[in-house]
GROMACS .gro file of C-alpha atoms in nm:
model
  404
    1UNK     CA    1  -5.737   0.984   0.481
    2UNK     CA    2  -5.736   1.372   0.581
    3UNK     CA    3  -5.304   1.320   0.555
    4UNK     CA    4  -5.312   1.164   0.209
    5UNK     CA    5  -5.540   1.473   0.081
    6UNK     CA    6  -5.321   1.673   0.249
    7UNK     CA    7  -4.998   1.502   0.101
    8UNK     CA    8  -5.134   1.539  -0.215
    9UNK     CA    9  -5.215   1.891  -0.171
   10UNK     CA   10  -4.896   1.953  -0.074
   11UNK     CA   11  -4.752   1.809  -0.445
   12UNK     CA   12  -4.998   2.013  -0.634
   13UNK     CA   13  -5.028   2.347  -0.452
   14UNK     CA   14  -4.671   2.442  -0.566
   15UNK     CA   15  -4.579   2.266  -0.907
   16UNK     CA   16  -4.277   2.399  -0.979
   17UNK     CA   17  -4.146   2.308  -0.632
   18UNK     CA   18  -4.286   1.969  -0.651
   19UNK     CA   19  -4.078   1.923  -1.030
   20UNK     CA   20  -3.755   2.091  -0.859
   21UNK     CA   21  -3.756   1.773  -0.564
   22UNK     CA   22  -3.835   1.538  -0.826
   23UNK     CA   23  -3.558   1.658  -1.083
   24UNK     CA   24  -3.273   1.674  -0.788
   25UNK     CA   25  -3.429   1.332  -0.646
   26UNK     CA   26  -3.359   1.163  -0.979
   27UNK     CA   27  -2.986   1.308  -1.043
   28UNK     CA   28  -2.933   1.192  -0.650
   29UNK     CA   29  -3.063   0.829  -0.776
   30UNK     CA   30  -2.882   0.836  -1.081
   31UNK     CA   31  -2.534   0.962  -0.913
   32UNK     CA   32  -2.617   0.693  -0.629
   33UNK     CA   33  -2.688   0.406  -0.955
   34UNK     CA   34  -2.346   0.498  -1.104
   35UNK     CA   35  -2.157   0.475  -0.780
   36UNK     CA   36  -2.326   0.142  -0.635
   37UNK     CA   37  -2.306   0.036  -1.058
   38UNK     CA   38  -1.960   0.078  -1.096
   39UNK     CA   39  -1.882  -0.102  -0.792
   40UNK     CA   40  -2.116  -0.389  -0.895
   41UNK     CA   41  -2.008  -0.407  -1.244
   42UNK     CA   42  -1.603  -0.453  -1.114
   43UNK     CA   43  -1.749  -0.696  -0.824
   44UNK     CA   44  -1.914  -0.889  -1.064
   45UNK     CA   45  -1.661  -0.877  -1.368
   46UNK     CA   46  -1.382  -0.989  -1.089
   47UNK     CA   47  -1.594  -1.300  -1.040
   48UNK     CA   48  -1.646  -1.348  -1.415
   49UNK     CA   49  -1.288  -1.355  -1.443
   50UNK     CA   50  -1.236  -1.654  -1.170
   51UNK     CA   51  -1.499  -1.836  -1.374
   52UNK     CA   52  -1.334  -1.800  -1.718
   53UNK     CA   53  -1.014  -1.805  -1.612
   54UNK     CA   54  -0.839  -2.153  -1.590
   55UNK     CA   55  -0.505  -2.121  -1.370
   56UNK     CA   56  -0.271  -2.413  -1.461
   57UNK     CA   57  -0.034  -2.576  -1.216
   58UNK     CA   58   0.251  -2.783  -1.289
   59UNK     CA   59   0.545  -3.003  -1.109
   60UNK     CA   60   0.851  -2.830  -1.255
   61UNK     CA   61   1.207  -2.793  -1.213
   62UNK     CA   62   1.354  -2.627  -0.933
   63UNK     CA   63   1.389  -2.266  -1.125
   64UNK     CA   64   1.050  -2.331  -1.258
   65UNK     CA   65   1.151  -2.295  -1.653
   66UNK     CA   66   1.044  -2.666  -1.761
   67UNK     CA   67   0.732  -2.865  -1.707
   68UNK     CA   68   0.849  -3.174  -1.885
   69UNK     CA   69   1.183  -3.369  -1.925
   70UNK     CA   70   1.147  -3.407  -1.494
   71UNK     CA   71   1.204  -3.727  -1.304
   72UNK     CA   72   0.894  -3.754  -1.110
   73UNK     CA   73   0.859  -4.020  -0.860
   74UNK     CA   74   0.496  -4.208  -0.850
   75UNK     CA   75   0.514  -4.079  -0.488
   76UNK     CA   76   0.594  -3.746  -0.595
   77UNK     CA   77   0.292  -3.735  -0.853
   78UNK     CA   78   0.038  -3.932  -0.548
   79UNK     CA   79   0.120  -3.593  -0.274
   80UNK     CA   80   0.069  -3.355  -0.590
   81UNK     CA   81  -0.269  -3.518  -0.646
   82UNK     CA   82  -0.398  -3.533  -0.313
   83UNK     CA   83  -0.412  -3.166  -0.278
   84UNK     CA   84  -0.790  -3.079  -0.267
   85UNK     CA   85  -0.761  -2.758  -0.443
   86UNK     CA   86  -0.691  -2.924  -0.793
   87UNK     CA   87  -0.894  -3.095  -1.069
   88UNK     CA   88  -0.803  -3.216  -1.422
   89UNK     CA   89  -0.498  -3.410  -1.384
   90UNK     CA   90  -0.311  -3.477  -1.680
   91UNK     CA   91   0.057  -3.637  -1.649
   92UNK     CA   92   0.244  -3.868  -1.898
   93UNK     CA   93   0.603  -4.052  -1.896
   94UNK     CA   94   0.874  -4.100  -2.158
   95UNK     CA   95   0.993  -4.445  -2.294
   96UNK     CA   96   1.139  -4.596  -2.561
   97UNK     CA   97   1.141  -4.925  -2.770
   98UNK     CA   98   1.351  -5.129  -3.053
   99UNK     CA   99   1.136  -5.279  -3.227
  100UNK     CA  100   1.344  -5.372  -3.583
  101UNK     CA  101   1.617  -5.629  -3.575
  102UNK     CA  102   1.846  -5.320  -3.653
  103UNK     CA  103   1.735  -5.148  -3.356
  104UNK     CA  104   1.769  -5.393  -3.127
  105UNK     CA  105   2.115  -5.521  -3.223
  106UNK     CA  106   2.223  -5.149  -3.096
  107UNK     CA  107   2.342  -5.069  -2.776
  108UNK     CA  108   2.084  -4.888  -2.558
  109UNK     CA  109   2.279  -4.542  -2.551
  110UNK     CA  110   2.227  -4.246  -2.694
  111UNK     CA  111   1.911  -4.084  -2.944
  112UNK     CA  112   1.991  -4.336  -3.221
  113UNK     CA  113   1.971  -4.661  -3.096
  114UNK     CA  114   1.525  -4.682  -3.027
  115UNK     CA  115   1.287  -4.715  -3.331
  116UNK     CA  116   0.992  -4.677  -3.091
  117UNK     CA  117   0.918  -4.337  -2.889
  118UNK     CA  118   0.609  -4.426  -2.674
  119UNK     CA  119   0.403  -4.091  -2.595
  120UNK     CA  120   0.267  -4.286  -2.252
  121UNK     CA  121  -0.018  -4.013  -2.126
  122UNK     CA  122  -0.345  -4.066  -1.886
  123UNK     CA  123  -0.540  -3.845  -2.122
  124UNK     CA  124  -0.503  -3.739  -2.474
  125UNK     CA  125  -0.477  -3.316  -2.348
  126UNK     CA  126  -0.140  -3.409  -2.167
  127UNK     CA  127  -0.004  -3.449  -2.528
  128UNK     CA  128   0.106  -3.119  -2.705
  129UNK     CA  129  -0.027  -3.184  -3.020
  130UNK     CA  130  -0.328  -3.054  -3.113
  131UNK     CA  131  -0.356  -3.211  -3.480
  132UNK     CA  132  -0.367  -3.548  -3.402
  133UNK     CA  133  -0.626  -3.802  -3.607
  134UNK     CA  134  -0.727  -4.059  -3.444
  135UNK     CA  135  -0.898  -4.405  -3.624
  136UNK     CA  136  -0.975  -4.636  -3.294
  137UNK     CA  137  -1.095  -4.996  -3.386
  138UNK     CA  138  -1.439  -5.068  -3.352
  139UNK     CA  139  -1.514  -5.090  -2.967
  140UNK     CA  140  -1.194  -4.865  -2.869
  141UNK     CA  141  -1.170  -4.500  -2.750
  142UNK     CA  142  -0.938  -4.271  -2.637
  143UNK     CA  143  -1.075  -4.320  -2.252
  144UNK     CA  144  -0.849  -4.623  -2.291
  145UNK     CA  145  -0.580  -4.375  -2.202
  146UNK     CA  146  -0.678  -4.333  -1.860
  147UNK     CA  147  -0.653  -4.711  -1.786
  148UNK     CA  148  -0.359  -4.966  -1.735
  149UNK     CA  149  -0.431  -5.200  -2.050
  150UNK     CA  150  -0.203  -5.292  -2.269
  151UNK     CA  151  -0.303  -5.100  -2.570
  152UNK     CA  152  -0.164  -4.914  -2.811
  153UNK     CA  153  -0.234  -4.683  -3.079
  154UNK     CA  154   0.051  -4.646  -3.381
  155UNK     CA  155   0.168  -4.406  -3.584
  156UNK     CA  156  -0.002  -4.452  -3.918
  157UNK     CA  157   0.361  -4.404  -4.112
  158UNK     CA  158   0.516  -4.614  -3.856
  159UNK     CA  159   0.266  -4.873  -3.968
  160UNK     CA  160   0.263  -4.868  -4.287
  161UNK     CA  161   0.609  -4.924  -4.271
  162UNK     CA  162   0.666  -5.215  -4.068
  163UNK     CA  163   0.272  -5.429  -4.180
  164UNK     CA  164   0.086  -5.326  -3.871
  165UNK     CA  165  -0.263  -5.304  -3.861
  166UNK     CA  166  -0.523  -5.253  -3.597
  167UNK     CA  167  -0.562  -5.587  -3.423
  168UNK     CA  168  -0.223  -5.681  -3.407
  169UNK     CA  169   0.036  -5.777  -3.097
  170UNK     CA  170   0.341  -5.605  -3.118
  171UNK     CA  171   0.641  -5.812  -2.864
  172UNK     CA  172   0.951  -5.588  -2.820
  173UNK     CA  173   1.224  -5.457  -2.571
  174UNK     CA  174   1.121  -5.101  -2.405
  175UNK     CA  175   1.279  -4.910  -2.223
  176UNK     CA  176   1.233  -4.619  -1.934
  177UNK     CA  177   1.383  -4.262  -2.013
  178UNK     CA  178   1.591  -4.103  -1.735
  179UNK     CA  179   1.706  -3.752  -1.751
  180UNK     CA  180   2.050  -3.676  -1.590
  181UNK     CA  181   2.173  -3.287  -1.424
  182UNK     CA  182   2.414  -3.316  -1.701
  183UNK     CA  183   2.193  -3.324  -1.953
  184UNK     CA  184   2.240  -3.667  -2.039
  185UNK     CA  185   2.023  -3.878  -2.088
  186UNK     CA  186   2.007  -4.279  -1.939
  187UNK     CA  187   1.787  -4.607  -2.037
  188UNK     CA  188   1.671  -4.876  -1.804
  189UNK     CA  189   1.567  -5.188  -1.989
  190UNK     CA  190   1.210  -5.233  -1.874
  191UNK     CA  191   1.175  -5.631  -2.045
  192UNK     CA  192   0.987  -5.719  -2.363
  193UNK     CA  193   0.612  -5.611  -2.377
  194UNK     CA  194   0.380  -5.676  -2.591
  195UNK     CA  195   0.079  -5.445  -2.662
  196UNK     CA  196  -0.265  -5.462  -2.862
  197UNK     CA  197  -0.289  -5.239  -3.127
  198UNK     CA  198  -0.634  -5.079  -3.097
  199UNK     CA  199  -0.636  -4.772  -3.344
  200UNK     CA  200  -0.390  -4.577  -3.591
  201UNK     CA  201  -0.341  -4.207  -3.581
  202UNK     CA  202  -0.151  -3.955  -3.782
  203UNK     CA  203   0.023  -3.619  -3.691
  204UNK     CA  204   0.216  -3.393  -3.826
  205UNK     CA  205   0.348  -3.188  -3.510
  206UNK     CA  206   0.452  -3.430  -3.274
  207UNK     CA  207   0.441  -3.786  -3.471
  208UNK     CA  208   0.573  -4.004  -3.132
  209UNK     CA  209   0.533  -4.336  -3.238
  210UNK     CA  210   0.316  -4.513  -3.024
  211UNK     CA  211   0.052  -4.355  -2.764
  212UNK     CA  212   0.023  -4.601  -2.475
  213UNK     CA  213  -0.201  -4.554  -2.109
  214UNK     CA  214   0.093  -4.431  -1.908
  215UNK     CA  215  -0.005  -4.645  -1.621
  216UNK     CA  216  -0.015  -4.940  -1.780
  217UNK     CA  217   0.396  -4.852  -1.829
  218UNK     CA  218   0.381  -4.770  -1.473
  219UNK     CA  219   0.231  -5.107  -1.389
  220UNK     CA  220   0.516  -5.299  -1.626
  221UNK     CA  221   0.784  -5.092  -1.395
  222UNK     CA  222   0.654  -5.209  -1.059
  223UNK     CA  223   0.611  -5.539  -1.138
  224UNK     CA  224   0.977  -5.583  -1.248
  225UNK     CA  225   1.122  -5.359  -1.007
  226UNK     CA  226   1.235  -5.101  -1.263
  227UNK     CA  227   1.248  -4.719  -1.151
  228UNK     CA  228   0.959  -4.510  -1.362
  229UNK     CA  229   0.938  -4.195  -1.338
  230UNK     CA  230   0.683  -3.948  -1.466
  231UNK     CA  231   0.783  -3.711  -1.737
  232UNK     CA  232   0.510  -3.475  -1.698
  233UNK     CA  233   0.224  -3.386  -1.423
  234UNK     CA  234   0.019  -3.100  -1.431
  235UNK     CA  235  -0.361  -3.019  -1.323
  236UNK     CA  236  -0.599  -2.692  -1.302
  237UNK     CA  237  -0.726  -2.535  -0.997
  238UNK     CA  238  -1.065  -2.637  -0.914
  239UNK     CA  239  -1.138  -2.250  -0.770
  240UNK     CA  240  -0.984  -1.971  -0.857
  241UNK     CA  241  -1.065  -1.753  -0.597
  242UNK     CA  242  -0.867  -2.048  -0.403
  243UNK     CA  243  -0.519  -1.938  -0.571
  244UNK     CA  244  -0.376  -1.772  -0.185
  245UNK     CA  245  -0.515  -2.097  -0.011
  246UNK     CA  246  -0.437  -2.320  -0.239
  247UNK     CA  247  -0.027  -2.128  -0.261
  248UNK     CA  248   0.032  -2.175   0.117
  249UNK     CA  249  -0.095  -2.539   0.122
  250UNK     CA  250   0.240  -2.606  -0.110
  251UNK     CA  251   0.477  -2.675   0.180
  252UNK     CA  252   0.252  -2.900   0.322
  253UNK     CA  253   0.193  -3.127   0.009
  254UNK     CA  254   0.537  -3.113   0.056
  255UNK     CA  255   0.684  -2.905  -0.249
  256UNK     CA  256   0.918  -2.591  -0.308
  257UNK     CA  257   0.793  -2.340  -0.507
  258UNK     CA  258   1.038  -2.226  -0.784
  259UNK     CA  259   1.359  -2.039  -0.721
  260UNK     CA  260   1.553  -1.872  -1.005
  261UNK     CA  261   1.893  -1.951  -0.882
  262UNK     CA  262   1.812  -2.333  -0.832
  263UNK     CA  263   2.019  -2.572  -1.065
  264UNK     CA  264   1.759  -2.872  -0.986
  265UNK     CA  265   1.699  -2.946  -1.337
  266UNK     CA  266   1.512  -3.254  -1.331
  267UNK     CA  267   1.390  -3.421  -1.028
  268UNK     CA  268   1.054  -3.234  -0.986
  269UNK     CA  269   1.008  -3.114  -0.665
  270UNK     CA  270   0.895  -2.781  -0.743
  271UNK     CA  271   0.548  -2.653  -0.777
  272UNK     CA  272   0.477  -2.322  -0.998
  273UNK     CA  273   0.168  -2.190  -1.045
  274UNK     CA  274   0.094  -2.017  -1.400
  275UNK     CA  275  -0.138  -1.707  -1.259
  276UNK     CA  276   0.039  -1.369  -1.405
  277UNK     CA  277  -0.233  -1.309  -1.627
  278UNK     CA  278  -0.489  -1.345  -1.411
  279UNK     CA  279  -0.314  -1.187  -1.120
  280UNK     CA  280  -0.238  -0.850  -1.325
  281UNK     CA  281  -0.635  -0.853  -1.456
  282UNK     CA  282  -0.742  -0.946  -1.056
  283UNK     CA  283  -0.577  -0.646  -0.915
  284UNK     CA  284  -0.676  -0.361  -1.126
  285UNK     CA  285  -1.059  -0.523  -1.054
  286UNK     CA  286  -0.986  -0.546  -0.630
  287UNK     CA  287  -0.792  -0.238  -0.700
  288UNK     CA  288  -1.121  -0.057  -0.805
  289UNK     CA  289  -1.369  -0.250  -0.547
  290UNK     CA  290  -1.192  -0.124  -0.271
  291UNK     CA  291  -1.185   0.252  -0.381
  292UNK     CA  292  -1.552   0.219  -0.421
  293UNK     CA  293  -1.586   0.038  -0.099
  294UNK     CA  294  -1.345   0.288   0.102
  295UNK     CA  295  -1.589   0.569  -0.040
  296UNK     CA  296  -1.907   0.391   0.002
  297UNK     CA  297  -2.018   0.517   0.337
  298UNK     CA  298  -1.903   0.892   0.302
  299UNK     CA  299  -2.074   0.877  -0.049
  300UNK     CA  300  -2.384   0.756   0.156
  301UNK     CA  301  -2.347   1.043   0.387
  302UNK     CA  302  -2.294   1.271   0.113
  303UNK     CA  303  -2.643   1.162  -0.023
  304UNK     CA  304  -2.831   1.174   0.272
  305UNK     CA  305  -2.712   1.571   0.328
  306UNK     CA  306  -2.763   1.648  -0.058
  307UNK     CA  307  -3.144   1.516   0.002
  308UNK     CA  308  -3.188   1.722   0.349
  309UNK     CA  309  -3.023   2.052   0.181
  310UNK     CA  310  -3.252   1.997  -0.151
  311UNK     CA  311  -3.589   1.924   0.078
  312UNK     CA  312  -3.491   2.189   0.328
  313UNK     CA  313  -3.493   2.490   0.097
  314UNK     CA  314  -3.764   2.337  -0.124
  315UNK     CA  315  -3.991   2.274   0.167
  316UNK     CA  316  -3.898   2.571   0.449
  317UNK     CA  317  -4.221   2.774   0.243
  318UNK     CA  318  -4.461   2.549   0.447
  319UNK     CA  319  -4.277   2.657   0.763
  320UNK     CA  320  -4.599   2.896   0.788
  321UNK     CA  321  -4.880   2.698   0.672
  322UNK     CA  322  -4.737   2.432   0.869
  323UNK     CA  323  -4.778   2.727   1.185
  324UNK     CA  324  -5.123   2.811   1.109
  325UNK     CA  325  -5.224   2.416   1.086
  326UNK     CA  326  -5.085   2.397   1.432
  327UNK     CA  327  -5.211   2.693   1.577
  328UNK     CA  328  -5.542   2.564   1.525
  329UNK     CA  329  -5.489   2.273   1.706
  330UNK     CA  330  -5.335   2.006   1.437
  331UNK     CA  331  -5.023   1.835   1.625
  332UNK     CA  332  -4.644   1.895   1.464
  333UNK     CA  333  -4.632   1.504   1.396
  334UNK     CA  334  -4.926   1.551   1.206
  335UNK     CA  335  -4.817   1.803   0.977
  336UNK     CA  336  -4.443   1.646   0.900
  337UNK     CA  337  -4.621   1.347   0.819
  338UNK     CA  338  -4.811   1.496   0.549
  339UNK     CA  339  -4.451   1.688   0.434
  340UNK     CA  340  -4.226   1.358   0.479
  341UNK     CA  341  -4.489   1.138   0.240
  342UNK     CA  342  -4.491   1.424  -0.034
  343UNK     CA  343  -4.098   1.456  -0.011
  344UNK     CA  344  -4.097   1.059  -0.063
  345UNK     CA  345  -4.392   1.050  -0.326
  346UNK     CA  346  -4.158   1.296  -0.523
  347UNK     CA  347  -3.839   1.103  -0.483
  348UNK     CA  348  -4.017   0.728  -0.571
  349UNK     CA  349  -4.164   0.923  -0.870
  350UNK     CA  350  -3.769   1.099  -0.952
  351UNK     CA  351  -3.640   0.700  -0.885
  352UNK     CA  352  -3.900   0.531  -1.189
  353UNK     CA  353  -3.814   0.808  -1.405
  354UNK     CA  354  -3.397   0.721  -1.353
  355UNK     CA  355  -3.520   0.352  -1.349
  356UNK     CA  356  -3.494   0.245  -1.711
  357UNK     CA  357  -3.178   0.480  -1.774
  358UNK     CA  358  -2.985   0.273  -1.454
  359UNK     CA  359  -3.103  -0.056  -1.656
  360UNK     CA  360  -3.051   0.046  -2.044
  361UNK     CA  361  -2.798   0.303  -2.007
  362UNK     CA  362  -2.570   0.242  -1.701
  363UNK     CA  363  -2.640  -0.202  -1.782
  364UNK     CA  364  -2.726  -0.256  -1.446
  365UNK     CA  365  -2.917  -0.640  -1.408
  366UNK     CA  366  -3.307  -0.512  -1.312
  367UNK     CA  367  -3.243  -0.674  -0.981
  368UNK     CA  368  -2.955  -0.428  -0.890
  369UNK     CA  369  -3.152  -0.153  -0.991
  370UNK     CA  370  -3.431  -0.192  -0.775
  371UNK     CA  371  -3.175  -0.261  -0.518
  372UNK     CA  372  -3.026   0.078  -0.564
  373UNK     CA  373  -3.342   0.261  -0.544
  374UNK     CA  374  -3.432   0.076  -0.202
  375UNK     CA  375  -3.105   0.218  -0.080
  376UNK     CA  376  -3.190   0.567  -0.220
  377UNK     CA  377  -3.509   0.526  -0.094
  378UNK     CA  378  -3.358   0.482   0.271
  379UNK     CA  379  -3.109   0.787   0.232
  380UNK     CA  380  -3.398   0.982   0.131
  381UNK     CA  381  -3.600   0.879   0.451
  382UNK     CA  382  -3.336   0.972   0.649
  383UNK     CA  383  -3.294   1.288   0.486
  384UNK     CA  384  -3.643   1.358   0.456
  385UNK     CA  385  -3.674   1.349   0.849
  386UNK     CA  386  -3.355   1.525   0.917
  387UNK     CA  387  -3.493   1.787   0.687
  388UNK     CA  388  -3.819   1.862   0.878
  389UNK     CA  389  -3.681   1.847   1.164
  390UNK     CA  390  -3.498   2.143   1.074
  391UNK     CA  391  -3.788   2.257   0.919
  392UNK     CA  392  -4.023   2.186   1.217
  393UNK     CA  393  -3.764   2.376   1.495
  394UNK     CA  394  -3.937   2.665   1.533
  395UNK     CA  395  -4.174   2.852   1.769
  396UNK     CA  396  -4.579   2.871   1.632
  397UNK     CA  397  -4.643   3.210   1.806
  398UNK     CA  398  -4.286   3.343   1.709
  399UNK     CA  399  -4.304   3.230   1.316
  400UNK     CA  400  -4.677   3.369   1.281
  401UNK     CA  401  -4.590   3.722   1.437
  402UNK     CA  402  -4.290   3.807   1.213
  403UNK     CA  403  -4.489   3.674   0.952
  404UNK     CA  404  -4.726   3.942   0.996
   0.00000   0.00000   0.00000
C-alpha cells in the first residue's frame, strides 16, 4: 500500500515531469501504431487480394495464345481435373449438324455445308456470351447442362424458321469438329441423333444454334467409337495463395507450360495460368511486408532505447530522494518499484490517449490496437528497468555528500 502512495506521489510531486513521460510515451505508441499499422494494413490487404482475386487456368496451345479451337482428349481433360488445387470447371466441345434436306445433300467439307452449330458446354459460364435469354420448358433448367441427356435448347430464329417448338424431337446427322496444324479444319460423322427440345433462347453475340450438355456428345462419341475431343477446358484455383504449389504440380498432372516459340497449335497439352495481374499487385504488397518485417526488430530496439533515454533524464531527479529513502533503511528494490510503476502508469495513460487516434485515424481494427499497445507496453517495461538501473547505479553515501 505504502508503494502505491508512493507511486502516486511520485506522478504528482513533479507535474510537468509527469506530462513530459506521458507526451513522449504517446508519440513512442503512436510511431510504434504506424509502424506495426502499416505492416498490418499491407499483411492484411495482401490477403484481401487472394480472396477477391479469382486466378483462371486454362488448357491452351503450346505458345499459350488460344484457349479454344484445341483438340483435347477426354484423357487430357480427366489429368487436368484431378489436380486438387482447382475448382469451377467449365469445358465445352464443338460440333456440327445438317439438319435441312439442303444441308444434308452437301458434302461434309468446309464452313458451308452444316445448318446446325451445337454450342455443347457443361455449364452455361463456359459460353462467351453474356446476353443470352433463356425460356426453359416448364420442369427444365440450365443445370441440365451439366448432365449427359439428350436435350437441347434452340436458337429462337433458328426455330422460328424451321416450326420448332419446345417439346419437340429433332433426328439429324452431327458431326465432331477437328482442328488441323494447318488450319484446316476436318468432320467426323458422329451418326444421326435425335435430341429433346427443352427451352428456346435468343442472343445476339454469339447466336450458335443449339446449346447441348457436352457430355451427352461425349457419350454419343464413345458409344460409336468416334474420336471427341474437347474444344475448351478451363477452371479457377481453389486458393490463391496456392498459385507456386499449384505451378510446380504442372509436370506432374502431366502438362507443359506455354512456350512462345512452340508451333503446337491445337492439341492442348499446355497449361497457362492467367496471374499477371495479380502477380504485379502481390509483389508491391510482399514487397512492403518484408521491409517492415526486415526493420521490425531494430525498430523494436529503437523503441526500447527511446523509452530508457526519455525515463532516464526525466527520472535521474529522484536519484537523491531515492538516496535519502535508502539511507534510512528502505531497500533499492523498494524504491525502483515505486519509480518503474509511475514510469508505466504514465505510459498506459500516454497509450489511451493515442488509443482512439491508432483506431479512427491510422484505421487500425480495435483488436490490433490493443495489440500494439501490449507490445509498447512490453518495450516500455524493458525500458523502464533498463532505465533505473542506470538510474539506481550509484553509491548512497557518495550521491548524498556531493549533494551537499
Amino acid at each position: 500500500m505504502f508503494t502505491l502512495k508512493e507511486t502516486f506521489w511520485q506522478l504528482s510531486r513533479n507535474r510537468a515531469r509527469t506530462v513530459i513521460l506521458l507526451l513522449a510515451t504517446a508519440l513512442l505508441a503512436g510511431c510504434m501504431a504506424f509502424y506495426l499499422g502499416s505492416l498490418r494494413a499491407n499483411q492484411e490487404a495482401f490477403e484481401r487480394l487472394a480472396e477477391v482475386t479469382e486466378i483462371e487456368v486454362d488448357i491452351t496451345s503450346g505458345n499459350g495464345a488460344m484457349a479454344a479451337g484445341l483438340n483435347i482428349t477426354p484423357q487430357s481433360k480427366e489429368k487436368f481435373m484431378s489436380s486438387p488445387y482447382l475448382e469451377n470447371f467449365l469445358y465445352g466441345a464443338r460440333a456440327v449438324g445438317t439438319y435441312s434436306p439442303e444441308a444434308r445433300r452437301r458434302e461434309p467439307e468446309g464452313e458451308d455445308f452444316y445448318d446446325v452449330d451445337f454450342g455443347s458446354v457443361n455449364s452455361l459460364e463456359a459460353i462467351y456470351s453474356p446476353d443470352y435469354e433463356l425460356d426453359f420448358a416448364e420442369g427444365y433448367d440450365e443445370s441440365f447442362f451439366a448432365g449427359d441427356d439428350p436435350w437441347a435448347v434452340v436458337l429462337d430464329t433458328f426455330a422460328e424458321e424451321n416450326g420448332i417448338k419446345s417439346g419437340d424431337q429433332l433426328t439429324f446427322p452431327v458431326y465432331t469438329h477437328i482442328y488441323h496444324d494447318d488450319e484446316s479444319i476436318s468432320y467426323g460423322l458422329i451418326g444421326s441423333l435425335t435430341l429433346t427440345v427443352v427451352g428456346l433462347y435468343h442472343s445476339e453475340v454469339y447466336p450458335q444454334t443449339m446449346l447441348v450438355p457436352v457430355e451427352w456428345l461425349h457419350k454419343e462419341c464413345e458409344e460409336r467409337g468416334v474420336d471427341f475431343y474437347y474444344n475448351n477446358v478451363g477452371a479457377t484455383l481453389k486458393d490463391t495463395l496456392e498459385i507456386n504449389q499449384f505451378k510446380q504440380s504442372i509436370p506432374d498432372i502431366p502438362f507443359l507450360g506455354p512456350d512462345p516459340r512452340s508451333e503446337d497449335m491445337h492439341s492442348g497439352a499446355t497449361i497457362c495460368v492467367y496471374d499477371e495481374e495479380y502477380i504485379n499487385k502481390a509483389e508491391v504488397f510482399g514487397q512492403n511486408i518484408m521491409m517492415f518485417k526486415r526493420f521490425q526488430i531494430p525498430f523494436f530496439v529503437l523503441a526500447v532505447g527511446l523509452i530508457v533515454l526519455a525515463v532516464f533524464l526525466i527520472m535521474r531527479s529522484s536519484r537523491r530522494d531515492i538516496a535519502i529513502a535508502c539511507s534510512m533503511g528502505r531497500p533499492k528494490v523498494l524504491c525502483a518499484l515505486s519509480c518503474f510503476l509511475a514510469a508505466l502508469f504514465a505510459e498506459l495513460v500516454g497509450c489511451v490517449l493515442v488509443f482512439p487516434a491508432m483506431v479512427f485515424l491510422a484505421g487500425v481494427s480495435l483488436g490490433g490496437s490493443l495489440g500494439i499497445c501490449g507490445i509498447f507496453l512490453l518495450c516500455a517495461c524493458l525500458g523502464n528497468i533498463a532505465a533505473l538501473a542506470l538510474i539506481l547505479h550509484f553509491d548512497t553515501f557518495t550521491l548524498l555528500t556531493a549533494a551537499e
